[in-house]
PDB file of C-alpha atoms in Angstrom:
ATOM      1  CA  MET U   1       0.018   0.012   0.019  1.00 48.00           C
ATOM      2  CA  ARG U   2       2.854   2.335   0.880  1.00 48.00           C
ATOM      3  CA  HIS U   3       4.386   1.828  -2.589  1.00 47.00           C
ATOM      4  CA  LEU U   4       1.013   2.491  -4.201  1.00 39.00           C
ATOM      5  CA  VAL U   5       0.574   5.793  -2.361  1.00 38.00           C
ATOM      6  CA  LEU U   6       4.145   6.845  -3.305  1.00 38.00           C
ATOM      7  CA  MET U   7       3.523   6.080  -6.998  1.00 41.00           C
ATOM      8  CA  LEU U   8       0.211   7.984  -6.885  1.00 36.00           C
ATOM      9  CA  PHE U   9       1.959  11.015  -5.318  1.00 36.00           C
ATOM     10  CA  CYS U  10       4.663  10.994  -8.002  1.00 39.00           C
ATOM     11  CA  PHE U  11       2.070  10.723 -10.729  1.00 37.00           C
ATOM     12  CA  LEU U  12       0.085  13.682  -9.366  1.00 38.00           C
ATOM     13  CA  ALA U  13       3.270  15.761  -9.065  1.00 42.00           C
ATOM     14  CA  LEU U  14       4.226  15.318 -12.735  1.00 40.00           C
ATOM     15  CA  PRO U  15       1.792  17.905 -14.212  1.00 42.00           C
ATOM     16  CA  SER U  16       3.048  20.679 -11.902  1.00 42.00           C
ATOM     17  CA  LEU U  17       6.648  19.835 -12.749  1.00 40.00           C
ATOM     18  CA  ALA U  18       5.858  19.980 -16.438  1.00 43.00           C
ATOM     19  CA  GLN U  19       4.570  23.536 -16.046  1.00 50.00           C
ATOM     20  CA  VAL U  20       7.828  24.845 -14.646  1.00 56.00           C
ATOM     21  CA  THR U  21       9.596  26.878 -17.340  1.00 53.00           C
ATOM     22  CA  PRO U  22      13.308  27.657 -17.199  1.00 54.00           C
ATOM     23  CA  ALA U  23      14.311  31.210 -16.355  1.00 51.00           C
ATOM     24  CA  PRO U  24      15.273  33.238 -19.460  1.00 54.00           C
ATOM     25  CA  ALA U  25      18.976  33.453 -20.126  1.00 66.00           C
ATOM     26  CA  ALA U  26      20.555  36.725 -19.006  1.00 87.00           C
ATOM     27  CA  ASN U  27      21.547  39.231 -21.626  1.00 97.00           C
ATOM     28  CA  PRO U  28      25.280  38.977 -22.499  1.00 98.00           C
ATOM     29  CA  ARG U  29      27.744  41.424 -21.029  1.00 98.00           C
ATOM     30  CA  VAL U  30      30.904  42.744 -22.619  1.00 98.00           C
ATOM     31  CA  VAL U  31      33.935  44.269 -20.931  1.00 98.00           C
ATOM     32  CA  LEU U  32      35.859  46.998 -22.751  1.00 98.00           C
ATOM     33  CA  GLU U  33      39.337  47.355 -21.336  1.00 98.00           C
ATOM     34  CA  THR U  34      40.398  50.814 -22.453  1.00 98.00           C
ATOM     35  CA  SER U  35      43.436  52.993 -21.950  1.00 98.00           C
ATOM     36  CA  ALA U  36      41.228  55.168 -19.716  1.00 98.00           C
ATOM     37  CA  GLY U  37      39.750  52.302 -17.634  1.00 98.00           C
ATOM     38  CA  ARG U  38      37.239  49.438 -17.623  1.00 98.00           C
ATOM     39  CA  VAL U  39      33.700  49.650 -19.005  1.00 98.00           C
ATOM     40  CA  VAL U  40      31.063  46.905 -18.657  1.00 98.00           C
ATOM     41  CA  ILE U  41      28.141  46.847 -21.112  1.00 98.00           C
ATOM     42  CA  GLU U  42      24.902  44.896 -21.001  1.00 98.00           C
ATOM     43  CA  ILE U  43      23.794  43.930 -24.494  1.00 98.00           C
ATOM     44  CA  TYR U  44      20.002  43.871 -24.996  1.00 98.00           C
ATOM     45  CA  ALA U  45      19.871  40.746 -27.123  1.00 98.00           C
ATOM     46  CA  ASP U  46      16.290  40.175 -26.011  1.00 98.00           C
ATOM     47  CA  LYS U  47      15.006  43.567 -27.283  1.00 98.00           C
ATOM     48  CA  ALA U  48      17.336  44.368 -30.211  1.00 98.00           C
ATOM     49  CA  PRO U  49      18.533  40.972 -31.485  1.00 98.00           C
ATOM     50  CA  VAL U  50      19.837  42.142 -34.900  1.00 98.00           C
ATOM     51  CA  THR U  51      21.858  45.051 -33.566  1.00 98.00           C
ATOM     52  CA  ALA U  52      23.025  43.123 -30.533  1.00 98.00           C
ATOM     53  CA  ARG U  53      24.181  40.191 -32.657  1.00 98.00           C
ATOM     54  CA  ASN U  54      26.128  42.604 -34.883  1.00 98.00           C
ATOM     55  CA  PHE U  55      27.993  44.118 -31.928  1.00 98.00           C
ATOM     56  CA  LEU U  56      28.748  40.681 -30.484  1.00 98.00           C
ATOM     57  CA  ARG U  57      30.179  39.536 -33.819  1.00 98.00           C
ATOM     58  CA  TYR U  58      32.613  42.457 -33.700  1.00 98.00           C
ATOM     59  CA  VAL U  59      33.537  41.444 -30.128  1.00 98.00           C
ATOM     60  CA  ASP U  60      33.848  37.715 -30.808  1.00 98.00           C
ATOM     61  CA  GLN U  61      35.958  38.294 -33.915  1.00 98.00           C
ATOM     62  CA  LYS U  62      38.168  40.695 -31.917  1.00 98.00           C
ATOM     63  CA  LYS U  63      37.565  43.457 -34.448  1.00 98.00           C
ATOM     64  CA  LEU U  64      37.150  46.036 -31.651  1.00 98.00           C
ATOM     65  CA  ASP U  65      40.614  45.360 -30.195  1.00 98.00           C
ATOM     66  CA  GLY U  66      42.774  48.403 -30.863  1.00 98.00           C
ATOM     67  CA  ILE U  67      40.015  50.713 -32.058  1.00 98.00           C
ATOM     68  CA  LEU U  68      39.698  54.297 -30.795  1.00 98.00           C
ATOM     69  CA  PHE U  69      37.160  56.555 -29.175  1.00 98.00           C
ATOM     70  CA  TYR U  70      37.676  58.987 -32.033  1.00 98.00           C
ATOM     71  CA  ARG U  71      34.859  61.488 -31.678  1.00 98.00           C
ATOM     72  CA  THR U  72      33.353  63.529 -28.856  1.00 98.00           C
ATOM     73  CA  VAL U  73      30.252  65.672 -29.386  1.00 98.00           C
ATOM     74  CA  LYS U  74      29.766  68.105 -26.496  1.00 97.00           C
ATOM     75  CA  VAL U  75      26.380  69.796 -26.779  1.00 95.00           C
ATOM     76  CA  ALA U  76      26.465  70.983 -23.167  1.00 91.00           C
ATOM     77  CA  ASP U  77      28.060  70.123 -19.840  1.00 90.00           C
ATOM     78  CA  HIS U  78      27.834  66.313 -19.609  1.00 92.00           C
ATOM     79  CA  PHE U  79      25.402  66.194 -22.525  1.00 97.00           C
ATOM     80  CA  GLY U  80      26.365  64.731 -25.872  1.00 98.00           C
ATOM     81  CA  PHE U  81      28.033  61.485 -26.894  1.00 98.00           C
ATOM     82  CA  VAL U  82      31.318  59.711 -27.537  1.00 98.00           C
ATOM     83  CA  GLN U  83      31.883  57.627 -30.631  1.00 98.00           C
ATOM     84  CA  LEU U  84      34.106  54.583 -31.197  1.00 98.00           C
ATOM     85  CA  GLY U  85      34.395  52.050 -33.978  1.00 98.00           C
ATOM     86  CA  VAL U  86      36.382  50.518 -36.838  1.00 98.00           C
ATOM     87  CA  GLN U  87      36.321  53.773 -38.863  1.00 95.00           C
ATOM     88  CA  ASN U  88      35.488  51.949 -42.119  1.00 90.00           C
ATOM     89  CA  ALA U  89      38.765  49.921 -42.039  1.00 94.00           C
ATOM     90  CA  PRO U  90      38.154  47.254 -44.737  1.00 94.00           C
ATOM     91  CA  ALA U  91      39.737  44.472 -42.695  1.00 95.00           C
ATOM     92  CA  LYS U  92      37.473  45.104 -39.724  1.00 96.00           C
ATOM     93  CA  MET U  93      34.123  45.951 -41.325  1.00 97.00           C
ATOM     94  CA  LEU U  94      31.233  43.458 -41.390  1.00 98.00           C
ATOM     95  CA  PRO U  95      28.197  43.808 -43.692  1.00 97.00           C
ATOM     96  CA  PRO U  96      25.527  46.476 -42.895  1.00 98.00           C
ATOM     97  CA  ILE U  97      22.557  45.366 -40.822  1.00 98.00           C
ATOM     98  CA  LYS U  98      18.813  45.835 -40.773  1.00 98.00           C
ATOM     99  CA  HIS U  99      17.734  48.933 -38.796  1.00 98.00           C
ATOM    100  CA  GLU U 100      15.927  48.305 -35.505  1.00 98.00           C
ATOM    101  CA  PRO U 101      14.221  51.582 -34.482  1.00 98.00           C
ATOM    102  CA  THR U 102      13.493  52.391 -30.870  1.00 98.00           C
ATOM    103  CA  SER U 103       9.803  52.307 -31.683  1.00 97.00           C
ATOM    104  CA  GLN U 104      10.263  48.567 -32.280  1.00 97.00           C
ATOM    105  CA  THR U 105      12.743  47.705 -29.558  1.00 98.00           C
ATOM    106  CA  GLY U 106      11.524  50.009 -26.768  1.00 98.00           C
ATOM    107  CA  ILE U 107      15.136  50.902 -25.893  1.00 98.00           C
ATOM    108  CA  LYS U 108      15.435  54.641 -25.345  1.00 98.00           C
ATOM    109  CA  HIS U 109      18.533  56.791 -25.759  1.00 98.00           C
ATOM    110  CA  LEU U 110      19.128  57.338 -22.044  1.00 98.00           C
ATOM    111  CA  ASP U 111      22.394  58.178 -20.307  1.00 98.00           C
ATOM    112  CA  GLY U 112      24.920  55.389 -21.012  1.00 98.00           C
ATOM    113  CA  THR U 113      22.953  53.850 -23.883  1.00 98.00           C
ATOM    114  CA  LEU U 114      24.925  52.447 -26.827  1.00 99.00           C
ATOM    115  CA  SER U 115      23.577  53.145 -30.276  1.00 98.00           C
ATOM    116  CA  MET U 116      24.615  52.863 -33.934  1.00 98.00           C
ATOM    117  CA  PRO U 117      25.222  55.926 -36.131  1.00 96.00           C
ATOM    118  CA  ARG U 118      24.055  55.523 -39.727  1.00 96.00           C
ATOM    119  CA  LEU U 119      23.272  57.248 -42.973  1.00 95.00           C
ATOM    120  CA  ALA U 120      20.180  55.655 -44.504  1.00 96.00           C
ATOM    121  CA  PRO U 121      18.301  53.049 -42.440  1.00 96.00           C
ATOM    122  CA  GLY U 122      20.012  49.731 -42.883  1.00 97.00           C
ATOM    123  CA  SER U 123      23.513  51.199 -43.471  1.00 97.00           C
ATOM    124  CA  ALA U 124      24.964  50.827 -39.954  1.00 98.00           C
ATOM    125  CA  ARG U 125      28.050  48.601 -39.667  1.00 97.00           C
ATOM    126  CA  GLY U 126      30.801  48.985 -37.130  1.00 98.00           C
ATOM    127  CA  GLU U 127      30.504  52.434 -35.509  1.00 98.00           C
ATOM    128  CA  PHE U 128      29.008  52.916 -32.061  1.00 98.00           C
ATOM    129  CA  THR U 129      28.029  55.838 -29.874  1.00 98.00           C
ATOM    130  CA  ILE U 130      27.566  56.081 -26.092  1.00 98.00           C
ATOM    131  CA  MET U 131      25.100  58.675 -24.814  1.00 98.00           C
ATOM    132  CA  VAL U 132      26.123  61.163 -22.163  1.00 98.00           C
ATOM    133  CA  GLY U 133      22.804  62.363 -20.791  1.00 98.00           C
ATOM    134  CA  ASP U 134      19.287  61.370 -21.910  1.00 98.00           C
ATOM    135  CA  GLN U 135      18.726  62.172 -25.609  1.00 96.00           C
ATOM    136  CA  PRO U 136      15.175  61.443 -26.787  1.00 97.00           C
ATOM    137  CA  SER U 137      15.931  63.253 -30.083  1.00 95.00           C
ATOM    138  CA  PHE U 138      17.852  60.131 -31.127  1.00 97.00           C
ATOM    139  CA  ASP U 139      14.713  57.973 -30.695  1.00 98.00           C
ATOM    140  CA  ALA U 140      12.355  57.138 -33.544  1.00 98.00           C
ATOM    141  CA  ASP U 141       9.444  59.542 -33.825  1.00 96.00           C
ATOM    142  CA  PRO U 142       6.745  58.799 -36.426  1.00 90.00           C
ATOM    143  CA  THR U 143       5.382  62.360 -36.060  1.00 92.00           C
ATOM    144  CA  ARG U 144       8.498  63.859 -37.633  1.00 91.00           C
ATOM    145  CA  PRO U 145       8.771  64.454 -41.381  1.00 90.00           C
ATOM    146  CA  GLY U 146      11.172  62.533 -43.577  1.00 88.00           C
ATOM    147  CA  ASP U 147      13.431  59.852 -42.068  1.00 92.00           C
ATOM    148  CA  ASN U 148      11.984  59.593 -38.611  1.00 96.00           C
ATOM    149  CA  LEU U 149      13.357  56.174 -37.631  1.00 97.00           C
ATOM    150  CA  GLY U 150      16.063  57.496 -35.278  1.00 97.00           C
ATOM    151  CA  TYR U 151      19.080  55.386 -34.370  1.00 98.00           C
ATOM    152  CA  ALA U 152      19.302  51.777 -33.217  1.00 98.00           C
ATOM    153  CA  ALA U 153      19.921  51.599 -29.453  1.00 98.00           C
ATOM    154  CA  PHE U 154      20.992  48.144 -28.281  1.00 98.00           C
ATOM    155  CA  ALA U 155      22.933  48.220 -25.011  1.00 98.00           C
ATOM    156  CA  ARG U 156      23.823  50.236 -21.926  1.00 98.00           C
ATOM    157  CA  VAL U 157      26.874  50.836 -19.754  1.00 98.00           C
ATOM    158  CA  THR U 158      26.356  49.155 -16.391  1.00 98.00           C
ATOM    159  CA  GLU U 159      29.825  49.803 -14.908  1.00 98.00           C
ATOM    160  CA  GLY U 160      32.409  52.390 -15.786  1.00 98.00           C
ATOM    161  CA  MET U 161      30.283  55.392 -16.729  1.00 98.00           C
ATOM    162  CA  ASP U 162      32.963  57.414 -14.900  1.00 98.00           C
ATOM    163  CA  VAL U 163      35.391  56.214 -17.594  1.00 98.00           C
ATOM    164  CA  ILE U 164      33.003  57.378 -20.333  1.00 98.00           C
ATOM    165  CA  LEU U 165      32.747  60.793 -18.627  1.00 98.00           C
ATOM    166  CA  LYS U 166      36.537  60.944 -18.472  1.00 98.00           C
ATOM    167  CA  ILE U 167      36.682  60.340 -22.211  1.00 98.00           C
ATOM    168  CA  PHE U 168      33.909  62.887 -22.804  1.00 98.00           C
ATOM    169  CA  ASP U 169      35.609  65.582 -20.680  1.00 97.00           C
ATOM    170  CA  ALA U 170      39.018  65.162 -22.294  1.00 97.00           C
ATOM    171  CA  PRO U 171      40.141  68.057 -24.542  1.00 97.00           C
ATOM    172  CA  THR U 172      39.190  68.056 -28.217  1.00 97.00           C
ATOM    173  CA  SER U 173      41.233  69.675 -30.955  1.00 97.00           C
ATOM    174  CA  PRO U 174      39.794  72.887 -32.495  1.00 95.00           C
ATOM    175  CA  THR U 175      41.466  72.067 -35.834  1.00 96.00           C
ATOM    176  CA  LYS U 176      41.804  68.277 -36.256  1.00 95.00           C
ATOM    177  CA  THR U 177      39.450  66.408 -38.541  1.00 95.00           C
ATOM    178  CA  LEU U 178      38.909  62.835 -39.683  1.00 94.00           C
ATOM    179  CA  GLN U 179      38.915  62.691 -43.468  1.00 87.00           C
ATOM    180  CA  GLY U 180      37.690  66.296 -43.460  1.00 91.00           C
ATOM    181  CA  SER U 181      34.843  65.692 -40.972  1.00 93.00           C
ATOM    182  CA  PHE U 182      34.171  66.216 -37.250  1.00 96.00           C
ATOM    183  CA  LYS U 183      36.163  69.417 -36.891  1.00 96.00           C
ATOM    184  CA  GLY U 184      36.207  70.433 -33.206  1.00 96.00           C
ATOM    185  CA  GLU U 185      35.080  66.929 -32.175  1.00 97.00           C
ATOM    186  CA  VAL U 186      38.320  64.956 -32.501  1.00 98.00           C
ATOM    187  CA  PRO U 187      40.019  64.208 -29.148  1.00 98.00           C
ATOM    188  CA  GLU U 188      43.518  65.540 -28.689  1.00 97.00           C
ATOM    189  CA  ALA U 189      44.552  62.135 -27.346  1.00 97.00           C
ATOM    190  CA  PRO U 190      42.043  59.443 -28.412  1.00 96.00           C
ATOM    191  CA  VAL U 191      41.392  56.647 -25.951  1.00 98.00           C
ATOM    192  CA  LYS U 192      42.130  53.103 -27.244  1.00 98.00           C
ATOM    193  CA  VAL U 193      40.092  49.968 -26.705  1.00 98.00           C
ATOM    194  CA  LEU U 194      42.704  47.469 -25.616  1.00 98.00           C
ATOM    195  CA  SER U 195      40.309  44.538 -25.726  1.00 98.00           C
ATOM    196  CA  ALA U 196      36.574  43.764 -25.911  1.00 98.00           C
ATOM    197  CA  ARG U 197      35.472  40.418 -24.462  1.00 98.00           C
ATOM    198  CA  ARG U 198      32.270  38.760 -23.331  1.00 98.00           C
ATOM    199  CA  VAL U 199      31.864  38.206 -19.597  1.00 96.00           C
ATOM    200  CA  THR U 200      31.866  34.454 -19.299  1.00 88.00           C
ATOM    201  CA  ALA U 201      30.797  33.916 -15.726  1.00 70.00           C
TER     202      ALA U 201
END
């Protein structure tokens, strides 16, 4: 009888066990070791899968090792963005990706958010910006005329925002340009990304 009761209990417990669903996997994190310090980034693979996968491909293929924070846009005190990327180097560039607007992903351009600069939608490749201050003007806005799809936000700095502010606050040259562009926005001493790696544990 005791064995029968035990078997009955196990049988009744099976449906409840079957309803238990595993917890969703955490979003990947990436560590940027830079010449100015360490930055940890959470990649929103759940909300912006295309853009997140693109960034992680650059990380996994080590294409971000040795790149520079080459542009600083200072709109106001601690308001603007810093830009880093492969600077169209043929050996480092991957194909352009489909545009994921913020109206689709729900990721806003808040302080510390990573986003992708672009020309036409679908042209973004290997350049990335980090917001300093909340910047809703970068979000998609269907009420605007023309190209109103904004930029593709896909991640956020979770540790090391002080490093980003250090990069942002560093002096920029009044005369330097990059291929004739970004005058007044090129750092006097660009910060280098020494390595970019996924956090494995």
